[in-house]
Coordinates of C-alpha atoms in Angstrom, one line a residue:
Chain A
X1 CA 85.7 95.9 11.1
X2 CA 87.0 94.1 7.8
X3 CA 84.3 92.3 6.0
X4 CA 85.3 89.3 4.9
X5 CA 83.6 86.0 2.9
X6 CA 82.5 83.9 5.8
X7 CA 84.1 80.6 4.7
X8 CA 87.1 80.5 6.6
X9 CA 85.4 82.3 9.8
X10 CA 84.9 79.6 12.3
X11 CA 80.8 78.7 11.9
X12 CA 79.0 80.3 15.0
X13 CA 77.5 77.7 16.4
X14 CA 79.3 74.9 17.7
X15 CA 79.5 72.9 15.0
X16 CA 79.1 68.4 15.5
X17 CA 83.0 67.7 16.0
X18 CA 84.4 67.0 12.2
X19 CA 86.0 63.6 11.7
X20 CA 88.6 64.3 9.2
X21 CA 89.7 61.3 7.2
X22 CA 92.7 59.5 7.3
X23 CA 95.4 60.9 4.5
X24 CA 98.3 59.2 2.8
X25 CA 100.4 62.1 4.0
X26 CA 100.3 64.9 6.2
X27 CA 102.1 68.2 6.1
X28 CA 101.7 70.1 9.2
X29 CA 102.0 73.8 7.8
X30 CA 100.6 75.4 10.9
X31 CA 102.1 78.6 12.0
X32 CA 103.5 79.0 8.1
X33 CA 102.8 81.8 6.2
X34 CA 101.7 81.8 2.3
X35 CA 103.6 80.8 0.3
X36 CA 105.1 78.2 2.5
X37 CA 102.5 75.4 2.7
X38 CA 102.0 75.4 -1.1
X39 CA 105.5 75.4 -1.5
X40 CA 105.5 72.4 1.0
X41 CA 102.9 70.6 -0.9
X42 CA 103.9 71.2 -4.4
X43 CA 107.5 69.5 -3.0
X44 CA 105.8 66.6 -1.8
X45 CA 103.2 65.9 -3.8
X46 CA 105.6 63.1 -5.4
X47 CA 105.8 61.3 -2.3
X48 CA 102.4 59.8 -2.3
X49 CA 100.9 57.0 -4.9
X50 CA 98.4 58.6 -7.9
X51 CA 95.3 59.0 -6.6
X52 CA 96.0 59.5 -2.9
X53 CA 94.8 62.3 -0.4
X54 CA 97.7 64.6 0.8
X55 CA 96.6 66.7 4.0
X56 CA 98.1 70.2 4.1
X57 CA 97.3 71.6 8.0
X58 CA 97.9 75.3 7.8
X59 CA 96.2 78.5 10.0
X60 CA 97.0 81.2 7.3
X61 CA 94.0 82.2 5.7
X62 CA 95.7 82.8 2.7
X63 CA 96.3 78.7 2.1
X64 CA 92.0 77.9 2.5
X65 CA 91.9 80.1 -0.8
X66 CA 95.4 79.2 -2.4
X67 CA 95.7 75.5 -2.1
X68 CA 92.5 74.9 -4.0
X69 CA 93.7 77.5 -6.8
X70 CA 97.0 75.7 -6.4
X71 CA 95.2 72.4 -7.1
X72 CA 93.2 73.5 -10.3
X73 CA 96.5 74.9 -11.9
X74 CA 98.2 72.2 -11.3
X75 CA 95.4 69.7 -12.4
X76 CA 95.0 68.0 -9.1
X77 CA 91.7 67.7 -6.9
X78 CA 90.9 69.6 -3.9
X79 CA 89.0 67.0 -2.1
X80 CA 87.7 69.7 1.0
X81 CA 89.0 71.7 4.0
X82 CA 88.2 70.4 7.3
X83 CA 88.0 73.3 10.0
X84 CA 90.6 72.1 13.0
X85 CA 89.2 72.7 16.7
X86 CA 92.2 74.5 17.2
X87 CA 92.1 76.9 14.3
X88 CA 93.0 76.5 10.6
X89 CA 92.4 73.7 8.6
X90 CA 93.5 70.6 7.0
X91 CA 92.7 71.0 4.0
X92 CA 92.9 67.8 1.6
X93 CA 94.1 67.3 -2.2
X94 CA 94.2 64.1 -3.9
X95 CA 97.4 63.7 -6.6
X96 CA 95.8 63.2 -9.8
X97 CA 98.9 62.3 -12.0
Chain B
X1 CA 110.4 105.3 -11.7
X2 CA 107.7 103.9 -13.8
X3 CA 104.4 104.1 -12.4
X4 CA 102.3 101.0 -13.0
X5 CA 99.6 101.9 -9.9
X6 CA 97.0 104.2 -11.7
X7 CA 93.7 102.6 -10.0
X8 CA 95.4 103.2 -7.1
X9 CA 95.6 106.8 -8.4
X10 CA 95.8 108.1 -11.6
X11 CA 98.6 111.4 -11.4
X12 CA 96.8 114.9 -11.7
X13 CA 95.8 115.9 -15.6
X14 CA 98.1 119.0 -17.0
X15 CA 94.2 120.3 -17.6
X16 CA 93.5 119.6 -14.0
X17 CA 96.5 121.0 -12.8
X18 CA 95.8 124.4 -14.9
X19 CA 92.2 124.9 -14.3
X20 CA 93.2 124.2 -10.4
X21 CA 95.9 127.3 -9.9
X22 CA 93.1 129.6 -11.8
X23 CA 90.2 128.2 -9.8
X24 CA 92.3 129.3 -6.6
X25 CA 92.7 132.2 -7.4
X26 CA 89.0 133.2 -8.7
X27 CA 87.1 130.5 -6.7
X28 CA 87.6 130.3 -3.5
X29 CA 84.8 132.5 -1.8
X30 CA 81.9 130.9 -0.4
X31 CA 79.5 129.8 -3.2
X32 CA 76.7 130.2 -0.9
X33 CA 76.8 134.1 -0.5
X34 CA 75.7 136.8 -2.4
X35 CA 78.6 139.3 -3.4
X36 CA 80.5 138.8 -6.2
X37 CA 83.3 136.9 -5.6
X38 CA 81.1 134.4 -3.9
X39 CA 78.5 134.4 -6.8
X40 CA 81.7 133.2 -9.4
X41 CA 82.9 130.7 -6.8
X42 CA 79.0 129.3 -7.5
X43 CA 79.3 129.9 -11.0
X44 CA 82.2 128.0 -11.3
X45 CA 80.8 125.3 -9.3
X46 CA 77.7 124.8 -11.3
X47 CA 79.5 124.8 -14.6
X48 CA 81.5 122.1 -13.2
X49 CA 79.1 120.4 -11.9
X50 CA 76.9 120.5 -15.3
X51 CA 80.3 119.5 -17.1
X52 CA 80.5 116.2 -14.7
X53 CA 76.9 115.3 -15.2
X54 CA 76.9 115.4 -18.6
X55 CA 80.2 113.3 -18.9
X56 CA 78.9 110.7 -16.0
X57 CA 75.2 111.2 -18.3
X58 CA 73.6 112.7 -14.9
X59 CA 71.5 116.0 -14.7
X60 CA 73.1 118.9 -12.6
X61 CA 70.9 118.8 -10.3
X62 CA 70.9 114.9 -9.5
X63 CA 74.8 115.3 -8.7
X64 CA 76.6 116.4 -5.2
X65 CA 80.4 116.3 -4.5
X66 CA 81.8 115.0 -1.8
X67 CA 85.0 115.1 0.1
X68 CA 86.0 111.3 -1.4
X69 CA 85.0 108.4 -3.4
X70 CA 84.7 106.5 -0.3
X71 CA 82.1 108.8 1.2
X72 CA 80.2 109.2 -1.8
X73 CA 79.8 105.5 -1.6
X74 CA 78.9 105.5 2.0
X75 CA 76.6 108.2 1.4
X76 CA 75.4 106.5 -1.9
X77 CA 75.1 102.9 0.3
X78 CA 73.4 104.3 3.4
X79 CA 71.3 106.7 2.1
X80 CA 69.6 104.3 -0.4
X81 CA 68.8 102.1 3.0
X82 CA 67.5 105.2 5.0
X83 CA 65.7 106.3 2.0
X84 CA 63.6 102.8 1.9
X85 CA 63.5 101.9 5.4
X86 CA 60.1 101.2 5.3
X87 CA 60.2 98.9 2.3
X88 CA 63.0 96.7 3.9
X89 CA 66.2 96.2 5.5
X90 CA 68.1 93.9 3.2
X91 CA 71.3 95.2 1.6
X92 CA 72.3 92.6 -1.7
X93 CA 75.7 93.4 -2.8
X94 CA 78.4 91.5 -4.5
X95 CA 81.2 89.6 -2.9
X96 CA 83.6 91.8 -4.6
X97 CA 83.0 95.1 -3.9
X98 CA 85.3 98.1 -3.3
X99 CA 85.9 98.2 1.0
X100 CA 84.0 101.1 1.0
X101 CA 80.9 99.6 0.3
X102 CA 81.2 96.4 2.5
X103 CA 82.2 98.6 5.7
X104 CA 79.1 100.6 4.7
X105 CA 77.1 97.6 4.1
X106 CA 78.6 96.6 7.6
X107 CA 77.3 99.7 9.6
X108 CA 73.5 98.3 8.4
X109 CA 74.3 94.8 9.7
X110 CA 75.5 96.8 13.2
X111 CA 72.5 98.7 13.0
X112 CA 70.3 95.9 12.6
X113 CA 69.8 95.8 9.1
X114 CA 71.0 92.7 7.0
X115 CA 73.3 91.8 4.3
X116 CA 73.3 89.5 1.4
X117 CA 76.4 88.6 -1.1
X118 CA 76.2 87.2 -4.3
X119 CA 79.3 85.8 -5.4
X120 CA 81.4 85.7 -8.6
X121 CA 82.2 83.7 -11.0
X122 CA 86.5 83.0 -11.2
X123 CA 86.9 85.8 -13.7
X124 CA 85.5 88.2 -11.0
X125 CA 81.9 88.8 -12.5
X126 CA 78.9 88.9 -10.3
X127 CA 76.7 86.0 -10.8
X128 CA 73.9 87.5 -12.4
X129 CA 71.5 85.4 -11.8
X130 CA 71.9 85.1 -8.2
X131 CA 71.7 88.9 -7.9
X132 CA 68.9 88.8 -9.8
X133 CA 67.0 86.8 -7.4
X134 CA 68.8 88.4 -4.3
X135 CA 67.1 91.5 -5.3
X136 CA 63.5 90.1 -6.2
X137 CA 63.5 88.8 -2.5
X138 CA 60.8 90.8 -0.3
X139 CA 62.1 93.6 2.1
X140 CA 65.1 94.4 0.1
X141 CA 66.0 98.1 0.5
X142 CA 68.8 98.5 -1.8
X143 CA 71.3 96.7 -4.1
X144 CA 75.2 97.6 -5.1
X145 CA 77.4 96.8 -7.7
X146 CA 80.7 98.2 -9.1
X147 CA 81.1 99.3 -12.5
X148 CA 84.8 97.3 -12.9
X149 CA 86.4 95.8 -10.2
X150 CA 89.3 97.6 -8.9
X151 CA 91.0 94.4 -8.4
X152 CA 91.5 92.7 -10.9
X153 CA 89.8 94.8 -14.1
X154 CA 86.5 92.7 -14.5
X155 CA 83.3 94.7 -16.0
X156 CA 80.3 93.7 -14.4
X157 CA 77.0 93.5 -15.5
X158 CA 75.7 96.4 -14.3
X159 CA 72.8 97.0 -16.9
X160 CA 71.6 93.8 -16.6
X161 CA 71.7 93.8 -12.5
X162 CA 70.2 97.5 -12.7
X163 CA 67.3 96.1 -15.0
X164 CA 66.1 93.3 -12.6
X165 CA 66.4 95.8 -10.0
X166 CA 64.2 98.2 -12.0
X167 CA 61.7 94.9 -12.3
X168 CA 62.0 94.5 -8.0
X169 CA 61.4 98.0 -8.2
X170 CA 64.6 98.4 -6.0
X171 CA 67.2 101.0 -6.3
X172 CA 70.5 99.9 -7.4
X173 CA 74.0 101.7 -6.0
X174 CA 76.5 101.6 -8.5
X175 CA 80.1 102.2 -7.6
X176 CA 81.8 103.8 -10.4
X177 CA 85.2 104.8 -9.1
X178 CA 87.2 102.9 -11.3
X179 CA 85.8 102.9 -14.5
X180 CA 84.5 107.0 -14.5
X181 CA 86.7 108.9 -17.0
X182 CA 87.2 105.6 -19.1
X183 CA 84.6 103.7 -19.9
X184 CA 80.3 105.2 -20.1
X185 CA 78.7 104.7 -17.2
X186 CA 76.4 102.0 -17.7
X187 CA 72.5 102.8 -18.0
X188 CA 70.0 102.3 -15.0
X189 CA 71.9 103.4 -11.9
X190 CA 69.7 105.1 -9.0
X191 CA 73.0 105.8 -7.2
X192 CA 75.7 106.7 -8.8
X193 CA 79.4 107.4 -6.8
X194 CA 83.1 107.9 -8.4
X195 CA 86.5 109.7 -7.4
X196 CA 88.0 112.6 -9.5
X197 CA 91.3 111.8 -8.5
X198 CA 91.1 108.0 -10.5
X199 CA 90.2 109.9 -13.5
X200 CA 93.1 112.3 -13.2
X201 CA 91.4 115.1 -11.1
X202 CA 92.6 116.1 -7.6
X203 CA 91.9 114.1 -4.2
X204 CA 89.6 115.4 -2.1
X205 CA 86.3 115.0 -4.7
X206 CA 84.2 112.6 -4.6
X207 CA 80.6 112.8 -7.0
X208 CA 77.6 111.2 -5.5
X209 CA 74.4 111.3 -8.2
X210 CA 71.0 110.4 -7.3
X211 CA 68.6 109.6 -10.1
X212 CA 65.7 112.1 -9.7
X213 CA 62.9 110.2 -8.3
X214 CA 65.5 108.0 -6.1
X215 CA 63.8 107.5 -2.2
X216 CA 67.4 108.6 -1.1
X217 CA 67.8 110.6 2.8
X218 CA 71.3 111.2 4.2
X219 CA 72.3 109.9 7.0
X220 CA 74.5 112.6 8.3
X221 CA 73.1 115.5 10.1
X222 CA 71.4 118.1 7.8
X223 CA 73.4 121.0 6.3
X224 CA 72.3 123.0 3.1
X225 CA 75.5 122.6 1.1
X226 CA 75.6 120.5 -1.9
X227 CA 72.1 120.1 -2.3
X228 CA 71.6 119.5 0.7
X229 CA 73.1 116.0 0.3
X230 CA 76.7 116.2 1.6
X231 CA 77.2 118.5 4.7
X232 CA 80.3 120.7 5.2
X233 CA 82.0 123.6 2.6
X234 CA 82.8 123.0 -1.2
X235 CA 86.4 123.1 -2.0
X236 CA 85.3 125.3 -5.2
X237 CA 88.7 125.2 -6.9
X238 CA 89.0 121.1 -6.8
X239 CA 86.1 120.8 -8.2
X240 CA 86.9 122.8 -10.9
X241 CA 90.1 121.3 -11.8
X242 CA 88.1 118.0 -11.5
X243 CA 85.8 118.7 -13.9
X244 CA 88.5 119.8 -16.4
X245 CA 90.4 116.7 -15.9
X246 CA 86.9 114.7 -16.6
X247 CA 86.6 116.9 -20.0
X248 CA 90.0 116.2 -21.0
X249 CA 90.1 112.4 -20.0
X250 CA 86.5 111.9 -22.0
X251 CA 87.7 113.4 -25.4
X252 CA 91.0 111.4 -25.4
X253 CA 89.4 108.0 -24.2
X254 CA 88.9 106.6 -27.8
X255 CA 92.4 106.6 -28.9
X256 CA 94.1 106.3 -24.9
X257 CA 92.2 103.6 -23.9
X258 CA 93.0 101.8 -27.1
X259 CA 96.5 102.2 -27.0
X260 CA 96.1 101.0 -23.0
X261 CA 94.8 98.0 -23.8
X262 CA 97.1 96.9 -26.3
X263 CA 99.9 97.0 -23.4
X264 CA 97.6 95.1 -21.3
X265 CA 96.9 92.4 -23.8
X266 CA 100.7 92.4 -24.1
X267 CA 101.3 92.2 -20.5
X268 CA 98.3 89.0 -20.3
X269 CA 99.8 87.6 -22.7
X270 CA 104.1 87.9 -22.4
X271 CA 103.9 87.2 -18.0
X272 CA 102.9 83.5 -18.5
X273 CA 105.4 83.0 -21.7
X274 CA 108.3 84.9 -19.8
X275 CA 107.6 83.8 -15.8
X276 CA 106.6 79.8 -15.1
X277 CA 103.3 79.3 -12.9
X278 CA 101.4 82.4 -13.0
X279 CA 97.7 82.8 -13.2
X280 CA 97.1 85.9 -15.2
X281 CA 93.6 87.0 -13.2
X282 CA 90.0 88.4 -14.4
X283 CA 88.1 88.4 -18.0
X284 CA 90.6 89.0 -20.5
X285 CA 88.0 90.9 -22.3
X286 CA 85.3 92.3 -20.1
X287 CA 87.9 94.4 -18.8
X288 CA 89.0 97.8 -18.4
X289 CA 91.1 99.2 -20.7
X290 CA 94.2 99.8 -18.0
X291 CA 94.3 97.2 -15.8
X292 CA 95.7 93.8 -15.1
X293 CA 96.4 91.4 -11.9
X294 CA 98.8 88.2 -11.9
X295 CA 99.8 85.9 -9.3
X296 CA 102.9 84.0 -9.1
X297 CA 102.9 80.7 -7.4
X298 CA 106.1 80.2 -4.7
X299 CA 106.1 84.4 -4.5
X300 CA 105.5 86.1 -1.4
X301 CA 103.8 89.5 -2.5
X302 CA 105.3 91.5 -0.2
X303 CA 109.2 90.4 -1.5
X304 CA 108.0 90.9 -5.0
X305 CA 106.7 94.3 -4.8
X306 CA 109.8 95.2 -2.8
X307 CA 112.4 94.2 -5.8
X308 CA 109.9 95.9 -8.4
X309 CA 110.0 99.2 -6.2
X310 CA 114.3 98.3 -6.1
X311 CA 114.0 98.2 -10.1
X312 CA 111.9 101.3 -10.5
X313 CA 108.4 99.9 -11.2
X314 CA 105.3 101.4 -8.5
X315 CA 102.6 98.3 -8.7
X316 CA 100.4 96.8 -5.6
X317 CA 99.2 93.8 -4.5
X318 CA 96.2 91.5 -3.3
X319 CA 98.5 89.5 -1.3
X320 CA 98.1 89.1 2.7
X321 CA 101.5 90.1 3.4
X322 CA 101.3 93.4 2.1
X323 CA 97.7 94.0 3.7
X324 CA 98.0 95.7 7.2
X325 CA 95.1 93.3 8.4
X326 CA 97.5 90.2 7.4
X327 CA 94.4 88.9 5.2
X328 CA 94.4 88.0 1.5
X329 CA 92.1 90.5 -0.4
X330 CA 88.8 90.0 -0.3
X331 CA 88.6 90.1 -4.2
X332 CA 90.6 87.4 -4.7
X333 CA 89.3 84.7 -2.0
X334 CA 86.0 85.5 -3.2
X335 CA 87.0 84.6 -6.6
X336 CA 88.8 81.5 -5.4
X337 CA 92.1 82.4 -8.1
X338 CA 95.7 82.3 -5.9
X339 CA 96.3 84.9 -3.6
X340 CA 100.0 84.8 -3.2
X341 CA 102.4 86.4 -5.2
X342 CA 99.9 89.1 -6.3
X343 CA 100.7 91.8 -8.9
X344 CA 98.4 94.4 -9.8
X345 CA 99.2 96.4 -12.6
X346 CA 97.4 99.6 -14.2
X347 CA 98.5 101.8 -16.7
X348 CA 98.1 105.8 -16.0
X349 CA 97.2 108.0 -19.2
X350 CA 99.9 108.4 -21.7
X351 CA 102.5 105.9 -20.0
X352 CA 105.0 105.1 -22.6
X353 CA 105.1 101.5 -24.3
X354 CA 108.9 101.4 -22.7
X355 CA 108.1 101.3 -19.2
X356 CA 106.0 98.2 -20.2
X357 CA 108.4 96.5 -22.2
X358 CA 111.0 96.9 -19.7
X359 CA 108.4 95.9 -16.3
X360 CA 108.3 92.6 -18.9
X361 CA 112.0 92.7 -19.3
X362 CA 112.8 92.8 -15.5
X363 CA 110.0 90.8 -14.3
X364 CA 110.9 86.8 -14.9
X365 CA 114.7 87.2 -13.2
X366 CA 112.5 89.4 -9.8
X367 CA 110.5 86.8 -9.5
X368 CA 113.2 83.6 -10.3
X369 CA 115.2 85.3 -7.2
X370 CA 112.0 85.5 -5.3
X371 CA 111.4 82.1 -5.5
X372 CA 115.2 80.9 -5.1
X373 CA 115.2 82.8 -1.9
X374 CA 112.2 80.6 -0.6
X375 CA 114.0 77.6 -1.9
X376 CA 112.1 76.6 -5.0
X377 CA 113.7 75.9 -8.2

């Protein structure tokens, strides 16, 4: 048994279905190991206007703790990771600059 | 090969190593009989065990060994609970913690008991006042804390967390594995647990100290070695060469753990200057003395450690990829910093300065070809 910090365990009960909103941009990291999303994002971060929401989807539990620490290195916001009824997330960062 | 992976374990103490080939062949009867070998293999054993207390600030007979660290600490963890069953079932411990004391903290939840984690602040430290409260809760049985985080270097607040456990009037479990042999042990611990081989002495000894007056009942079976706290035979001779290795470690600790920390500070402070996009990890000064953890952004751990083993430099990582359960450490998510691209680094006793200044030397091109093989710039 590995005892882990229950954030990116899916909740136990079944949770009201989450309505993720909509994103300038989505990168569909699913199935990608870490580093690869980040490296996805930090390539297309340019892409989108200042100010707007980039979703990253991704399933490796390594990006739910790294694109927010990505995002307050880099000095952009990590607006919040919504859990995907599939698995993983799409988690959502909004380009500050 | 330089060897950059002491908290992983430190390499055995010339004093260790000497006192061990005597012990072996003068200690190794049973320390329980009466004859005269067996009576030195118990003298030997209580000397070492008075030396280790009075380093560790323990009396004799609040000290046991054990096989390991890890069972000291899941003696330490379990016993506390099964000492205060009656008082509660609620385990507070912080999100940090060595594995050995979640996966102890994880055989109460099975067994019906529950478990509360306080979480850290991004350097790593324990949020104090969070524990605080945890612990002033009603039916909590028993409350852990590390010393230093084997991680990433943090000190915690363990005399502050111990005092508001001494207010809650609950015992407090403090996992001193990593910072035993370096630093005191903070005051106010009801359970104390470390590893001889982190401090230099052999594997295979473990210290579990319980604070006389501690509610503490094992949970193993009964036996009538060690105090009746830790079943099975004394491995006389390890102990010995433990206790030497604790001697020798405390009265070079002023000027070693000095001249450690000097490298580290250079290493905190050269990896960002030399390598772009790295988040140099834990309190820069609430730290131990020998220990340091970076990540580098666009790394994969696993590569990284690979080339530094290629160029002659033993480190580990927090990163997923080198974990066998594919999960980032637990360490780092819980202090939110980047996972990826992890390095830890930590400094054994009497490493020279040149292994350092050449880990720096090697490090920016390792981790430019890194990143070029995953296609960033």
């Amino acid at each position: 048994m590995i005892w882990r910090k229950k954030s990116p365990e899916p909740p136990a009960e079944a949770p009201a279905p989450v309505v993720v909103p909509p994103a300038a941009l989505t990168i569909d990291a699913l199935g990608r190991k870490c580093p690869i999303p980040i490296i996805m994002l930090a390539e297309r971060v340019g892409e989108v206007p200042v100010g707007a929401v980039i979703s990253v989807l991704a399933d490796d539990p390594a990006a739910f703790t790294d694109i927010p620490a990505w995002c307050r290195l880099k000095s952009h916001q990590h607006v919040e990771s919504y859990e995907l009824p599939q698995g993983g997330w799409a988690i959502h960062v909004r380009r500050q600059y | 090969m330089a060897y950059l992976d002491a908290a992983s374990t430190e390499p055995l103490h010339p004093a260790a190593r000497e006192a061990l080939l005597a012990a072996l062949d003068v200690g190794w009867a049973d320390p329980a009989r009466l004859y005269g070998s067996a009576r030195r293999a118990r003298l030997l054993l209580d000397q070492a065990r008075a030396e280790i207390a009075e380093v560790l600030g323990a009396r004799p007979d609040e000290l046991s060994f054990t096989t390991s660290g890890t069972q000291a600490v899941h003696l330490g963890v379990l016993g506390a609970l099964q000492g205060r069953r009656r008082a509660g079932r609620h385990l507070v411990v912080s999100a940090v913690e060595h594995s050995s004391v979640l996966h102890a903290a994880g055989v109460h939840e099975g067994a019906g008991g529950s478990v509360q984690t306080v979480g850290v602040a991004l350097s790593g430290r324990v949020d104090l006042p969070a524990f605080a409260g945890a612990v002033a809760a009603e039916g909590v049985a028993a409350a852990a804390l590390q010393t230093a985080n084997h991680e990433v270097g943090t000190l915690q607040p363990v005399a502050e967390a111990a005092e508001a456990c001494r207010a809650a009037g609950v015992p407090l479990v403090v996992d001193a594995a990593q910072s035993a042999g370096r630093l005191p042990i903070p005051p106010g611990w009801s359970v104390l647990a470390a590893s001889a081989h982190k401090w230099g002495g052999p594997a295979g000894v473990g210290v579990l100290a319980v604070r006389k007056g501690t509610r503490w009942r094992s949970p193993y079976p009964e036996d009538e070695r060690e105090l009746r706290r830790v079943p099975g035979y004394e491995n006389v001779p390890a102990v010995v060469a433990a206790a030497a290795a604790l001697r020798a470690r405390a009265a070079e600790s002023a000027a070693e753990n000095a001249r450690l920390s000097a490298l580290v500070d250079r290493i905190r402070a050269e990896v960002p200057r030399r390598v772009p996009d790295v988040e140099v990890i834990g309190d820069p000064v609430d730290r131990l003395p020998h220990l340091v953890t970076f990540s580098c952004l666009y790394v994969d751990g696993e590569a990284l450690l690979t080339e530094l083993d290629k160029a002659g430099f033993a480190v580990s990582s927090g990163s997923s990829c080198t974990a066998s359960t594919l999960r980032p450490s637990h360490v780092l998510e819980a202090m939110g910093v980047l996972t990826h691209g992890n390095v830890r680094v930590s400094l054994p006793r009497g490493i020279p300065e040149d292994d350092v200044d050449r880990f720096l030397t090697v490090l920016p091109d390792i981790v430019r070809r890194v990143r070029q093989r995953l296609g960033v710039q």
